[in-house]
Amino acid sequence: SNSAENGNIHPLVNGSNGAIRSNCLNVVPIVNGVSVIAGNGNVIATSVKDSSTMVSSNGTKGFPTENGFFGTGRRRSLWYEEEVNEDLRWCFSLCSILHTGVSKFQEIALLDTRPFGKVLILDGKLQSAEADEFVYHECLVHPAMLYHSGPKKIFIMGGGEGSTAREALRHKSVWKVVMCDIDKEVVDFCSAHLAPNKEAFHSSKVELVINDARAELESRKGGFDIIIGDLADPMEGGPCYQLYSKGFYEHVVKPRLNPGGILVTQAGPAGVWSHGEVFSSIYNTLRQVFKYVVAYTAHIPSYADTWGWVMASD
């Protein structure tokens, strides 16, 4: 990001600890892990992660902080910005920052946005938006559920926000959904703040497990009709990297599928430019393990890209 003041361009470094401090810029702390950088009528609220920034400029009432409103008397205009890649950023207008927090594994934020309603941000990356999360979760869940002749037992790897469980429960044949997420704080946060998923969190059919998905599957003796991977992308060195490996699919997931069972996983960006990031690799990995593998895609507006999923079975 760049801020222009008096004809000069001032570079901004994302994150409260990396913000540039000059005679024109002052840092004012507000809610958890967020800071405000103000200079000559501009207000910029930045998250602590490098990949996202919330920007407000020439903002009548200002926006709320712990000590009242900042930027009083200016026209309010607050923006969320996320890095798509090194040369491309995606931003949209915010109404307010609703909640922020930090868990053992990641940073959490719930924002109220003008184009997409409430959005959930984890570690500076948009996870789902109120306006179009149904696209992601319906595509993740329903093709496999409908292809199976009568899915009864479902295992969800990840899915801590509850939307995947919500969609699985729409199928009358389902009598057991195991939702396994490693981050209790995210699960508790989403249970408290994401109203559309409250019913799923409190359903007697849902067994919520706080554990690593690999360890949980290895410890289970029974099988599942559908195993759903609702995990973060497999970035090298990331917490989910090993949950997309050939060995994991072959030695952990496949033995836990009942006869005729189906694995389906989210597979990251799948656009013309972005499919090479992880989508193609996930598809090719599953082809080495399962007899039948189908990839499919849909556009998700809040992601500013086409997204991919892969379904596999024998």
PDB file of C-alpha atoms in Angstrom:
ATOM      1  CA  SER A   1       0.000   0.000   0.000  1.00  0.00           C
ATOM      2  CA  ASN A   2       1.060   3.594  -0.512  1.00  0.00           C
ATOM      3  CA  SER A   3      -0.187   6.773   1.154  1.00  0.00           C
ATOM      4  CA  ALA A   4       0.150  10.087  -0.697  1.00  0.00           C
ATOM      5  CA  GLU A   5       0.591  13.201   1.411  1.00  0.00           C
ATOM      6  CA  ASN A   6       1.520  16.620   0.045  1.00  0.00           C
ATOM      7  CA  GLY A   7       2.606  15.040  -3.200  1.00  0.00           C
ATOM      8  CA  ASN A   8       4.872  12.503  -1.487  1.00  0.00           C
ATOM      9  CA  ILE A   9       4.366   8.754  -1.479  1.00  0.00           C
ATOM     10  CA  HIS A  10       4.841   7.079   1.914  1.00  0.00           C
ATOM     11  CA  PRO A  11       5.148   3.293   1.842  1.00  0.00           C
ATOM     12  CA  LEU A  12       3.209   1.406   4.508  1.00  0.00           C
ATOM     13  CA  VAL A  13       4.330  -1.879   6.013  1.00  0.00           C
ATOM     14  CA  ASN A  14       1.429  -4.106   7.105  1.00  0.00           C
ATOM     15  CA  GLY A  15       1.249  -5.109  10.742  1.00  0.00           C
ATOM     16  CA  SER A  16       1.239  -3.036  13.891  1.00  0.00           C
ATOM     17  CA  ASN A  17       4.899  -3.786  14.558  1.00  0.00           C
ATOM     18  CA  GLY A  18       5.984  -2.992  11.027  1.00  0.00           C
ATOM     19  CA  ALA A  19       4.166   0.280  10.443  1.00  0.00           C
ATOM     20  CA  ILE A  20       6.422   3.066   9.275  1.00  0.00           C
ATOM     21  CA  ARG A  21       6.574   5.925  11.766  1.00  0.00           C
ATOM     22  CA  SER A  22       7.383   9.372  10.440  1.00  0.00           C
ATOM     23  CA  ASN A  23       6.473  12.982  11.172  1.00  0.00           C
ATOM     24  CA  CYS A  24       3.314  12.444   9.142  1.00  0.00           C
ATOM     25  CA  LEU A  25       2.268   9.118  10.669  1.00  0.00           C
ATOM     26  CA  ASN A  26       1.255   8.264  14.214  1.00  0.00           C
ATOM     27  CA  VAL A  27       0.363   4.802  15.500  1.00  0.00           C
ATOM     28  CA  VAL A  28      -2.655   4.548  17.816  1.00  0.00           C
ATOM     29  CA  PRO A  29      -3.457   1.065  19.231  1.00  0.00           C
ATOM     30  CA  ILE A  30      -7.085  -0.102  19.190  1.00  0.00           C
ATOM     31  CA  VAL A  31      -8.564  -3.607  19.539  1.00  0.00           C
ATOM     32  CA  ASN A  32      -6.605  -6.870  19.784  1.00  0.00           C
ATOM     33  CA  GLY A  33      -3.715  -6.981  17.359  1.00  0.00           C
ATOM     34  CA  VAL A  34      -4.906  -4.021  15.300  1.00  0.00           C
ATOM     35  CA  SER A  35      -3.386  -0.570  15.048  1.00  0.00           C
ATOM     36  CA  VAL A  36      -4.436   2.690  13.443  1.00  0.00           C
ATOM     37  CA  ILE A  37      -2.009   4.755  11.401  1.00  0.00           C
ATOM     38  CA  ALA A  38      -3.114   8.356  10.899  1.00  0.00           C
ATOM     39  CA  GLY A  39      -1.582  11.110   8.841  1.00  0.00           C
ATOM     40  CA  ASN A  40      -3.018  14.350   7.423  1.00  0.00           C
ATOM     41  CA  GLY A  41      -6.636  13.168   7.454  1.00  0.00           C
ATOM     42  CA  ASN A  42      -5.968   9.569   6.438  1.00  0.00           C
ATOM     43  CA  VAL A  43      -6.753   6.701   8.779  1.00  0.00           C
ATOM     44  CA  ILE A  44      -5.489   3.229   8.093  1.00  0.00           C
ATOM     45  CA  ALA A  45      -6.378   0.278  10.308  1.00  0.00           C
ATOM     46  CA  THR A  46      -3.962  -2.575   9.726  1.00  0.00           C
ATOM     47  CA  SER A  47      -4.095  -6.143  10.938  1.00  0.00           C
ATOM     48  CA  VAL A  48      -0.960  -7.721  12.423  1.00  0.00           C
ATOM     49  CA  LYS A  49      -0.528 -10.129   9.499  1.00  0.00           C
ATOM     50  CA  ASP A  50       1.418  -9.192   6.393  1.00  0.00           C
ATOM     51  CA  SER A  51      -1.329 -10.289   4.018  1.00  0.00           C
ATOM     52  CA  SER A  52      -4.167  -7.983   5.056  1.00  0.00           C
ATOM     53  CA  THR A  53      -4.793  -4.304   5.692  1.00  0.00           C
ATOM     54  CA  MET A  54      -7.887  -2.355   6.656  1.00  0.00           C
ATOM     55  CA  VAL A  55      -7.825   1.149   5.169  1.00  0.00           C
ATOM     56  CA  SER A  56      -9.955   4.176   6.051  1.00  0.00           C
ATOM     57  CA  SER A  57      -9.502   7.589   4.450  1.00  0.00           C
ATOM     58  CA  ASN A  58     -11.094  10.991   5.102  1.00  0.00           C
ATOM     59  CA  GLY A  59     -13.360   9.150   7.364  1.00  0.00           C
ATOM     60  CA  THR A  60     -18.215  11.921   9.429  1.00  0.00           C
ATOM     61  CA  LYS A  61     -18.163   9.997  12.614  1.00  0.00           C
ATOM     62  CA  GLY A  62     -14.878   8.081  12.358  1.00  0.00           C
ATOM     63  CA  PHE A  63     -14.742   4.448  13.425  1.00  0.00           C
ATOM     64  CA  PRO A  64     -14.900   2.876  16.893  1.00  0.00           C
ATOM     65  CA  THR A  65     -11.830   2.283  19.027  1.00  0.00           C
ATOM     66  CA  GLU A  66     -11.388   1.453  22.706  1.00  0.00           C
ATOM     67  CA  ASN A  67     -11.379   5.184  23.483  1.00  0.00           C
ATOM     68  CA  GLY A  68     -14.348   6.284  21.407  1.00  0.00           C
ATOM     69  CA  PHE A  69     -14.292   7.252  17.724  1.00  0.00           C
ATOM     70  CA  PHE A  70     -11.157   7.996  15.773  1.00  0.00           C
ATOM     71  CA  GLY A  71     -11.354  10.423  12.871  1.00  0.00           C
ATOM     72  CA  THR A  72     -14.374  12.381  14.133  1.00  0.00           C
ATOM     73  CA  GLY A  73     -15.547  15.010  11.649  1.00  0.00           C
ATOM     74  CA  ARG A  74     -14.304  13.138   8.581  1.00  0.00           C
ATOM     75  CA  ARG A  75     -16.301  11.117   6.075  1.00  0.00           C
ATOM     76  CA  ARG A  76     -16.035   7.495   7.094  1.00  0.00           C
ATOM     77  CA  SER A  77     -14.492   5.103   4.581  1.00  0.00           C
ATOM     78  CA  LEU A  78     -12.908   1.922   5.944  1.00  0.00           C
ATOM     79  CA  TRP A  79     -11.423  -0.741   3.690  1.00  0.00           C
ATOM     80  CA  TYR A  80     -10.153  -4.310   4.001  1.00  0.00           C
ATOM     81  CA  GLU A  81      -7.242  -5.283   1.786  1.00  0.00           C
ATOM     82  CA  GLU A  82      -5.782  -8.733   1.161  1.00  0.00           C
ATOM     83  CA  GLU A  83      -2.802  -9.757  -0.901  1.00  0.00           C
ATOM     84  CA  VAL A  84      -3.718 -12.142  -3.719  1.00  0.00           C
ATOM     85  CA  ASN A  85      -0.121 -12.327  -4.904  1.00  0.00           C
ATOM     86  CA  GLU A  86       2.938 -10.120  -4.860  1.00  0.00           C
ATOM     87  CA  ASP A  87       1.577  -7.812  -7.551  1.00  0.00           C
ATOM     88  CA  LEU A  88      -2.163  -7.992  -6.870  1.00  0.00           C
ATOM     89  CA  ARG A  89      -4.339  -6.941  -3.936  1.00  0.00           C
ATOM     90  CA  TRP A  90      -8.088  -7.294  -3.376  1.00  0.00           C
ATOM     91  CA  CYS A  91      -9.984  -4.801  -1.232  1.00  0.00           C
ATOM     92  CA  PHE A  92     -13.534  -3.931  -0.280  1.00  0.00           C
ATOM     93  CA  SER A  93     -15.375  -1.494   1.966  1.00  0.00           C
ATOM     94  CA  LEU A  94     -15.947  -2.209   5.668  1.00  0.00           C
ATOM     95  CA  CYS A  95     -18.731  -1.084   7.981  1.00  0.00           C
ATOM     96  CA  SER A  96     -16.901  -2.115  11.159  1.00  0.00           C
ATOM     97  CA  ILE A  97     -14.531  -4.530  12.855  1.00  0.00           C
ATOM     98  CA  LEU A  98     -16.883  -6.716  14.930  1.00  0.00           C
ATOM     99  CA  HIS A  99     -14.533  -9.002  16.823  1.00  0.00           C
ATOM    100  CA  THR A 100     -10.852  -9.898  16.916  1.00  0.00           C
ATOM    101  CA  GLY A 101      -8.888 -12.516  18.807  1.00  0.00           C
ATOM    102  CA  VAL A 102      -5.814 -14.718  18.789  1.00  0.00           C
ATOM    103  CA  SER A 103      -5.704 -18.482  19.303  1.00  0.00           C
ATOM    104  CA  LYS A 104      -2.770 -20.808  19.803  1.00  0.00           C
ATOM    105  CA  PHE A 105      -2.669 -21.419  16.065  1.00  0.00           C
ATOM    106  CA  GLN A 106      -3.916 -18.294  14.290  1.00  0.00           C
ATOM    107  CA  GLU A 107      -5.399 -14.813  14.457  1.00  0.00           C
ATOM    108  CA  ILE A 108      -9.168 -14.434  14.139  1.00  0.00           C
ATOM    109  CA  ALA A 109     -11.288 -11.507  12.989  1.00  0.00           C
ATOM    110  CA  LEU A 110     -14.949 -10.990  12.161  1.00  0.00           C
ATOM    111  CA  LEU A 111     -15.606  -7.975   9.940  1.00  0.00           C
ATOM    112  CA  ASP A 112     -18.833  -6.388   8.748  1.00  0.00           C
ATOM    113  CA  THR A 113     -18.359  -5.507   5.075  1.00  0.00           C
ATOM    114  CA  ARG A 114     -20.544  -3.571   2.667  1.00  0.00           C
ATOM    115  CA  PRO A 115     -20.468  -5.948  -0.341  1.00  0.00           C
ATOM    116  CA  PHE A 116     -20.339  -9.329   1.436  1.00  0.00           C
ATOM    117  CA  GLY A 117     -21.858  -8.881   4.903  1.00  0.00           C
ATOM    118  CA  LYS A 118     -19.991 -10.503   7.786  1.00  0.00           C
ATOM    119  CA  VAL A 119     -16.696 -12.121   6.808  1.00  0.00           C
ATOM    120  CA  LEU A 120     -14.443 -14.438   8.792  1.00  0.00           C
ATOM    121  CA  ILE A 121     -10.697 -13.762   8.552  1.00  0.00           C
ATOM    122  CA  LEU A 122      -8.085 -16.254   9.790  1.00  0.00           C
ATOM    123  CA  ASP A 123      -4.422 -15.296   9.733  1.00  0.00           C
ATOM    124  CA  GLY A 124      -5.116 -12.411   7.394  1.00  0.00           C
ATOM    125  CA  LYS A 125      -6.961 -14.549   4.835  1.00  0.00           C
ATOM    126  CA  LEU A 126     -10.679 -14.370   4.116  1.00  0.00           C
ATOM    127  CA  GLN A 127     -12.256 -17.754   4.915  1.00  0.00           C
ATOM    128  CA  SER A 128     -15.935 -17.164   4.243  1.00  0.00           C
ATOM    129  CA  ALA A 129     -18.382 -14.345   3.637  1.00  0.00           C
ATOM    130  CA  GLU A 130     -22.026 -14.156   4.642  1.00  0.00           C
ATOM    131  CA  ALA A 131     -23.156 -13.280   1.108  1.00  0.00           C
ATOM    132  CA  ASP A 132     -21.577 -16.192  -0.757  1.00  0.00           C
ATOM    133  CA  GLU A 133     -20.209 -18.811   1.668  1.00  0.00           C
ATOM    134  CA  PHE A 134     -23.029 -21.074   0.490  1.00  0.00           C
ATOM    135  CA  VAL A 135     -21.247 -21.422  -2.867  1.00  0.00           C
ATOM    136  CA  TYR A 136     -18.107 -22.861  -1.258  1.00  0.00           C
ATOM    137  CA  HIS A 137     -19.860 -25.090   1.272  1.00  0.00           C
ATOM    138  CA  GLU A 138     -22.573 -26.427  -1.036  1.00  0.00           C
ATOM    139  CA  CYS A 139     -19.944 -27.305  -3.641  1.00  0.00           C
ATOM    140  CA  LEU A 140     -17.790 -28.945  -0.989  1.00  0.00           C
ATOM    141  CA  VAL A 141     -20.547 -31.070   0.536  1.00  0.00           C
ATOM    142  CA  HIS A 142     -23.441 -31.841  -1.796  1.00  0.00           C
ATOM    143  CA  PRO A 143     -21.868 -33.443  -4.909  1.00  0.00           C
ATOM    144  CA  ALA A 144     -20.337 -36.251  -2.830  1.00  0.00           C
ATOM    145  CA  MET A 145     -23.408 -36.591  -0.614  1.00  0.00           C
ATOM    146  CA  LEU A 146     -25.724 -36.862  -3.618  1.00  0.00           C
ATOM    147  CA  TYR A 147     -23.465 -39.229  -5.532  1.00  0.00           C
ATOM    148  CA  HIS A 148     -23.390 -41.642  -2.579  1.00  0.00           C
ATOM    149  CA  SER A 149     -26.429 -43.927  -2.362  1.00  0.00           C
ATOM    150  CA  GLY A 150     -27.147 -43.143   1.299  1.00  0.00           C
ATOM    151  CA  PRO A 151     -24.497 -41.386   3.382  1.00  0.00           C
ATOM    152  CA  LYS A 152     -24.965 -41.966   7.111  1.00  0.00           C
ATOM    153  CA  LYS A 153     -21.624 -41.239   8.797  1.00  0.00           C
ATOM    154  CA  ILE A 154     -19.615 -38.140   7.850  1.00  0.00           C
ATOM    155  CA  PHE A 155     -16.153 -37.068   8.999  1.00  0.00           C
ATOM    156  CA  ILE A 156     -15.120 -33.437   8.520  1.00  0.00           C
ATOM    157  CA  MET A 157     -11.434 -32.553   8.656  1.00  0.00           C
ATOM    158  CA  GLY A 158     -11.362 -28.929   9.785  1.00  0.00           C
ATOM    159  CA  GLY A 159     -14.586 -27.041   9.182  1.00  0.00           C
ATOM    160  CA  GLY A 160     -14.436 -25.215  12.504  1.00  0.00           C
ATOM    161  CA  GLU A 161     -16.828 -22.470  11.428  1.00  0.00           C
ATOM    162  CA  GLY A 162     -19.649 -25.021  11.296  1.00  0.00           C
ATOM    163  CA  SER A 163     -20.896 -24.379   7.755  1.00  0.00           C
ATOM    164  CA  THR A 164     -19.765 -27.745   6.389  1.00  0.00           C
ATOM    165  CA  ALA A 165     -21.580 -29.599   9.165  1.00  0.00           C
ATOM    166  CA  ARG A 166     -24.645 -27.445   8.524  1.00  0.00           C
ATOM    167  CA  GLU A 167     -24.769 -28.507   4.884  1.00  0.00           C
ATOM    168  CA  ALA A 168     -24.154 -32.193   5.679  1.00  0.00           C
ATOM    169  CA  LEU A 169     -27.080 -32.173   8.105  1.00  0.00           C
ATOM    170  CA  ARG A 170     -29.460 -31.163   5.301  1.00  0.00           C
ATOM    171  CA  HIS A 171     -29.358 -34.791   4.118  1.00  0.00           C
ATOM    172  CA  LYS A 172     -31.981 -36.866   5.931  1.00  0.00           C
ATOM    173  CA  SER A 173     -29.939 -40.064   5.673  1.00  0.00           C
ATOM    174  CA  VAL A 174     -27.192 -38.596   7.894  1.00  0.00           C
ATOM    175  CA  TRP A 175     -27.234 -39.672  11.539  1.00  0.00           C
ATOM    176  CA  LYS A 176     -23.644 -38.872  12.564  1.00  0.00           C
ATOM    177  CA  VAL A 177     -21.305 -35.984  11.692  1.00  0.00           C
ATOM    178  CA  VAL A 178     -17.861 -35.887  13.300  1.00  0.00           C
ATOM    179  CA  MET A 179     -16.351 -32.407  12.991  1.00  0.00           C
ATOM    180  CA  CYS A 180     -12.643 -32.482  13.858  1.00  0.00           C
ATOM    181  CA  ASP A 181     -10.841 -29.154  14.119  1.00  0.00           C
ATOM    182  CA  ILE A 182      -7.532 -28.498  15.866  1.00  0.00           C
ATOM    183  CA  ASP A 183      -8.339 -24.943  16.969  1.00  0.00           C
ATOM    184  CA  LYS A 184     -10.823 -24.770  19.856  1.00  0.00           C
ATOM    185  CA  GLU A 185     -10.728 -20.960  19.933  1.00  0.00           C
ATOM    186  CA  VAL A 186     -11.873 -20.734  16.306  1.00  0.00           C
ATOM    187  CA  VAL A 187     -14.655 -23.251  16.931  1.00  0.00           C
ATOM    188  CA  ASP A 188     -15.840 -21.370  20.036  1.00  0.00           C
ATOM    189  CA  PHE A 189     -15.562 -18.024  18.217  1.00  0.00           C
ATOM    190  CA  CYS A 190     -17.638 -19.235  15.253  1.00  0.00           C
ATOM    191  CA  SER A 191     -20.181 -20.959  17.488  1.00  0.00           C
ATOM    192  CA  ALA A 192     -20.723 -17.691  19.344  1.00  0.00           C
ATOM    193  CA  HIS A 193     -20.720 -15.268  16.404  1.00  0.00           C
ATOM    194  CA  LEU A 194     -21.923 -17.076  13.244  1.00  0.00           C
ATOM    195  CA  ALA A 195     -25.688 -17.213  13.752  1.00  0.00           C
ATOM    196  CA  PRO A 196     -26.541 -19.347  10.653  1.00  0.00           C
ATOM    197  CA  ASN A 197     -24.475 -22.225  12.095  1.00  0.00           C
ATOM    198  CA  LYS A 198     -25.765 -22.259  15.674  1.00  0.00           C
ATOM    199  CA  GLU A 199     -28.208 -25.062  14.952  1.00  0.00           C
ATOM    200  CA  ALA A 200     -25.434 -27.244  13.528  1.00  0.00           C
ATOM    201  CA  PHE A 201     -23.187 -26.662  16.540  1.00  0.00           C
ATOM    202  CA  HIS A 202     -25.994 -27.747  18.875  1.00  0.00           C
ATOM    203  CA  SER A 203     -27.266 -30.677  16.819  1.00  0.00           C
ATOM    204  CA  SER A 204     -27.366 -34.059  18.597  1.00  0.00           C
ATOM    205  CA  LYS A 205     -26.032 -35.609  15.367  1.00  0.00           C
ATOM    206  CA  VAL A 206     -22.793 -33.603  15.531  1.00  0.00           C
ATOM    207  CA  GLU A 207     -19.796 -34.830  17.493  1.00  0.00           C
ATOM    208  CA  LEU A 208     -17.295 -32.002  17.909  1.00  0.00           C
ATOM    209  CA  VAL A 209     -13.702 -33.142  18.391  1.00  0.00           C
ATOM    210  CA  ILE A 210     -10.763 -30.834  19.089  1.00  0.00           C
ATOM    211  CA  ASN A 211      -7.819 -32.724  17.665  1.00  0.00           C
ATOM    212  CA  ASP A 212      -5.469 -33.075  14.717  1.00  0.00           C
ATOM    213  CA  ALA A 213      -7.443 -34.693  11.875  1.00  0.00           C
ATOM    214  CA  ARG A 214      -4.742 -37.243  11.122  1.00  0.00           C
ATOM    215  CA  ALA A 215      -4.449 -38.362  14.745  1.00  0.00           C
ATOM    216  CA  GLU A 216      -8.225 -38.574  15.071  1.00  0.00           C
ATOM    217  CA  LEU A 217      -8.699 -40.672  11.947  1.00  0.00           C
ATOM    218  CA  GLU A 218      -5.859 -42.992  12.974  1.00  0.00           C
ATOM    219  CA  SER A 219      -7.455 -43.532  16.381  1.00  0.00           C
ATOM    220  CA  ARG A 220     -10.939 -44.277  15.015  1.00  0.00           C
ATOM    221  CA  LYS A 221     -11.952 -47.890  14.435  1.00  0.00           C
ATOM    222  CA  GLY A 222     -15.181 -47.380  12.520  1.00  0.00           C
ATOM    223  CA  GLY A 223     -15.505 -46.220   8.926  1.00  0.00           C
ATOM    224  CA  PHE A 224     -17.244 -43.277   7.269  1.00  0.00           C
ATOM    225  CA  ASP A 225     -19.338 -42.948   4.155  1.00  0.00           C
ATOM    226  CA  ILE A 226     -18.017 -39.479   3.344  1.00  0.00           C
ATOM    227  CA  ILE A 227     -14.793 -37.836   4.493  1.00  0.00           C
ATOM    228  CA  ILE A 228     -14.657 -34.100   3.827  1.00  0.00           C
ATOM    229  CA  GLY A 229     -11.460 -32.039   3.780  1.00  0.00           C
ATOM    230  CA  ASP A 230     -12.309 -28.468   4.778  1.00  0.00           C
ATOM    231  CA  LEU A 231      -8.739 -27.459   5.538  1.00  0.00           C
ATOM    232  CA  ALA A 232      -6.421 -24.579   4.759  1.00  0.00           C
ATOM    233  CA  ASP A 233      -4.441 -24.830   1.536  1.00  0.00           C
ATOM    234  CA  PRO A 234      -1.364 -27.097   1.647  1.00  0.00           C
ATOM    235  CA  MET A 235       1.319 -24.445   1.803  1.00  0.00           C
ATOM    236  CA  GLU A 236       4.759 -25.927   2.443  1.00  0.00           C
ATOM    237  CA  GLY A 237       5.581 -25.717   6.128  1.00  0.00           C
ATOM    238  CA  GLY A 238       1.956 -24.929   6.995  1.00  0.00           C
ATOM    239  CA  PRO A 239      -0.106 -26.873   9.546  1.00  0.00           C
ATOM    240  CA  CYS A 240      -2.180 -28.673   6.886  1.00  0.00           C
ATOM    241  CA  TYR A 241       0.586 -29.563   4.455  1.00  0.00           C
ATOM    242  CA  GLN A 242       0.775 -33.261   5.411  1.00  0.00           C
ATOM    243  CA  LEU A 243      -3.006 -33.631   5.212  1.00  0.00           C
ATOM    244  CA  TYR A 244      -2.803 -33.417   1.415  1.00  0.00           C
ATOM    245  CA  SER A 245       0.009 -35.931   0.906  1.00  0.00           C
ATOM    246  CA  LYS A 246      -0.189 -39.240  -0.994  1.00  0.00           C
ATOM    247  CA  GLY A 247       0.748 -41.123   2.174  1.00  0.00           C
ATOM    248  CA  PHE A 248      -2.041 -39.486   4.173  1.00  0.00           C
ATOM    249  CA  TYR A 249      -4.684 -40.276   1.561  1.00  0.00           C
ATOM    250  CA  GLU A 250      -3.429 -43.823   1.039  1.00  0.00           C
ATOM    251  CA  HIS A 251      -2.695 -44.933   4.604  1.00  0.00           C
ATOM    252  CA  VAL A 252      -5.018 -42.815   6.760  1.00  0.00           C
ATOM    253  CA  VAL A 253      -8.044 -41.624   4.764  1.00  0.00           C
ATOM    254  CA  LYS A 254      -8.664 -44.562   2.433  1.00  0.00           C
ATOM    255  CA  PRO A 255      -8.754 -47.220   5.196  1.00  0.00           C
ATOM    256  CA  ARG A 256     -11.389 -45.154   7.030  1.00  0.00           C
ATOM    257  CA  LEU A 257     -13.782 -45.051   4.078  1.00  0.00           C
ATOM    258  CA  ASN A 258     -16.595 -47.579   4.100  1.00  0.00           C
ATOM    259  CA  PRO A 259     -17.157 -49.597   0.875  1.00  0.00           C
ATOM    260  CA  GLY A 260     -18.422 -47.131  -1.695  1.00  0.00           C
ATOM    261  CA  GLY A 261     -17.186 -44.252   0.458  1.00  0.00           C
ATOM    262  CA  ILE A 262     -16.122 -40.921  -1.005  1.00  0.00           C
ATOM    263  CA  LEU A 263     -13.423 -38.421  -0.103  1.00  0.00           C
ATOM    264  CA  VAL A 264     -13.965 -34.808  -1.098  1.00  0.00           C
ATOM    265  CA  THR A 265     -11.606 -31.953  -0.381  1.00  0.00           C
ATOM    266  CA  GLN A 266     -11.390 -28.278  -1.062  1.00  0.00           C
ATOM    267  CA  ALA A 267      -8.507 -27.763  -3.485  1.00  0.00           C
ATOM    268  CA  GLY A 268      -7.701 -24.062  -3.443  1.00  0.00           C
ATOM    269  CA  PRO A 269      -7.802 -21.458  -6.207  1.00  0.00           C
ATOM    270  CA  ALA A 270      -8.594 -22.927  -9.612  1.00  0.00           C
ATOM    271  CA  GLY A 271      -8.604 -19.956 -11.926  1.00  0.00           C
ATOM    272  CA  VAL A 272      -6.796 -19.604 -15.252  1.00  0.00           C
ATOM    273  CA  TRP A 273      -3.820 -18.030 -13.464  1.00  0.00           C
ATOM    274  CA  SER A 274      -4.125 -19.619 -10.029  1.00  0.00           C
ATOM    275  CA  HIS A 275      -4.839 -23.325 -10.648  1.00  0.00           C
ATOM    276  CA  GLY A 276      -1.135 -24.145 -10.544  1.00  0.00           C
ATOM    277  CA  GLU A 277      -0.780 -23.079  -6.912  1.00  0.00           C
ATOM    278  CA  VAL A 278      -2.306 -26.222  -5.326  1.00  0.00           C
ATOM    279  CA  PHE A 279      -5.364 -27.313  -7.323  1.00  0.00           C
ATOM    280  CA  SER A 280      -3.515 -29.319  -9.962  1.00  0.00           C
ATOM    281  CA  SER A 281      -1.214 -30.929  -7.391  1.00  0.00           C
ATOM    282  CA  ILE A 282      -4.103 -32.084  -5.183  1.00  0.00           C
ATOM    283  CA  TYR A 283      -5.908 -33.570  -8.189  1.00  0.00           C
ATOM    284  CA  ASN A 284      -2.797 -35.391  -9.421  1.00  0.00           C
ATOM    285  CA  THR A 285      -1.996 -36.698  -5.936  1.00  0.00           C
ATOM    286  CA  LEU A 286      -5.461 -38.183  -5.515  1.00  0.00           C
ATOM    287  CA  ARG A 287      -5.219 -39.843  -8.938  1.00  0.00           C
ATOM    288  CA  GLN A 288      -2.322 -41.888  -7.583  1.00  0.00           C
ATOM    289  CA  VAL A 289      -4.472 -43.235  -4.734  1.00  0.00           C
ATOM    290  CA  PHE A 290      -8.069 -43.583  -5.946  1.00  0.00           C
ATOM    291  CA  LYS A 291      -9.599 -45.205  -9.013  1.00  0.00           C
ATOM    292  CA  TYR A 292     -12.117 -42.446  -9.708  1.00  0.00           C
ATOM    293  CA  VAL A 293     -11.166 -38.779  -9.284  1.00  0.00           C
ATOM    294  CA  VAL A 294     -13.280 -35.803 -10.362  1.00  0.00           C
ATOM    295  CA  ALA A 295     -12.291 -32.137 -10.115  1.00  0.00           C
ATOM    296  CA  TYR A 296     -14.815 -29.327 -10.349  1.00  0.00           C
ATOM    297  CA  THR A 297     -14.845 -25.559  -9.896  1.00  0.00           C
ATOM    298  CA  ALA A 298     -17.084 -22.563  -9.195  1.00  0.00           C
ATOM    299  CA  HIS A 299     -16.553 -18.837  -8.968  1.00  0.00           C
ATOM    300  CA  ILE A 300     -16.724 -17.322  -5.472  1.00  0.00           C
ATOM    301  CA  PRO A 301     -17.095 -13.515  -5.601  1.00  0.00           C
ATOM    302  CA  SER A 302     -15.606 -12.788  -2.169  1.00  0.00           C
ATOM    303  CA  TYR A 303     -12.491 -14.821  -3.084  1.00  0.00           C
ATOM    304  CA  ALA A 304     -12.121 -12.843  -6.314  1.00  0.00           C
ATOM    305  CA  ASP A 305     -11.317 -16.122  -8.061  1.00  0.00           C
ATOM    306  CA  THR A 306     -12.583 -19.485  -9.217  1.00  0.00           C
ATOM    307  CA  TRP A 307     -12.302 -22.152  -6.499  1.00  0.00           C
ATOM    308  CA  GLY A 308     -11.738 -25.862  -6.844  1.00  0.00           C
ATOM    309  CA  TRP A 309     -12.762 -29.138  -5.169  1.00  0.00           C
ATOM    310  CA  VAL A 310     -11.757 -32.716  -5.851  1.00  0.00           C
ATOM    311  CA  MET A 311     -13.876 -35.818  -5.220  1.00  0.00           C
ATOM    312  CA  ALA A 312     -12.334 -39.322  -5.130  1.00  0.00           C
ATOM    313  CA  SER A 313     -13.406 -42.924  -4.551  1.00  0.00           C
ATOM    314  CA  ASP A 314     -12.790 -46.497  -5.637  1.00  0.00           C
TER     315      ASP A 314
END
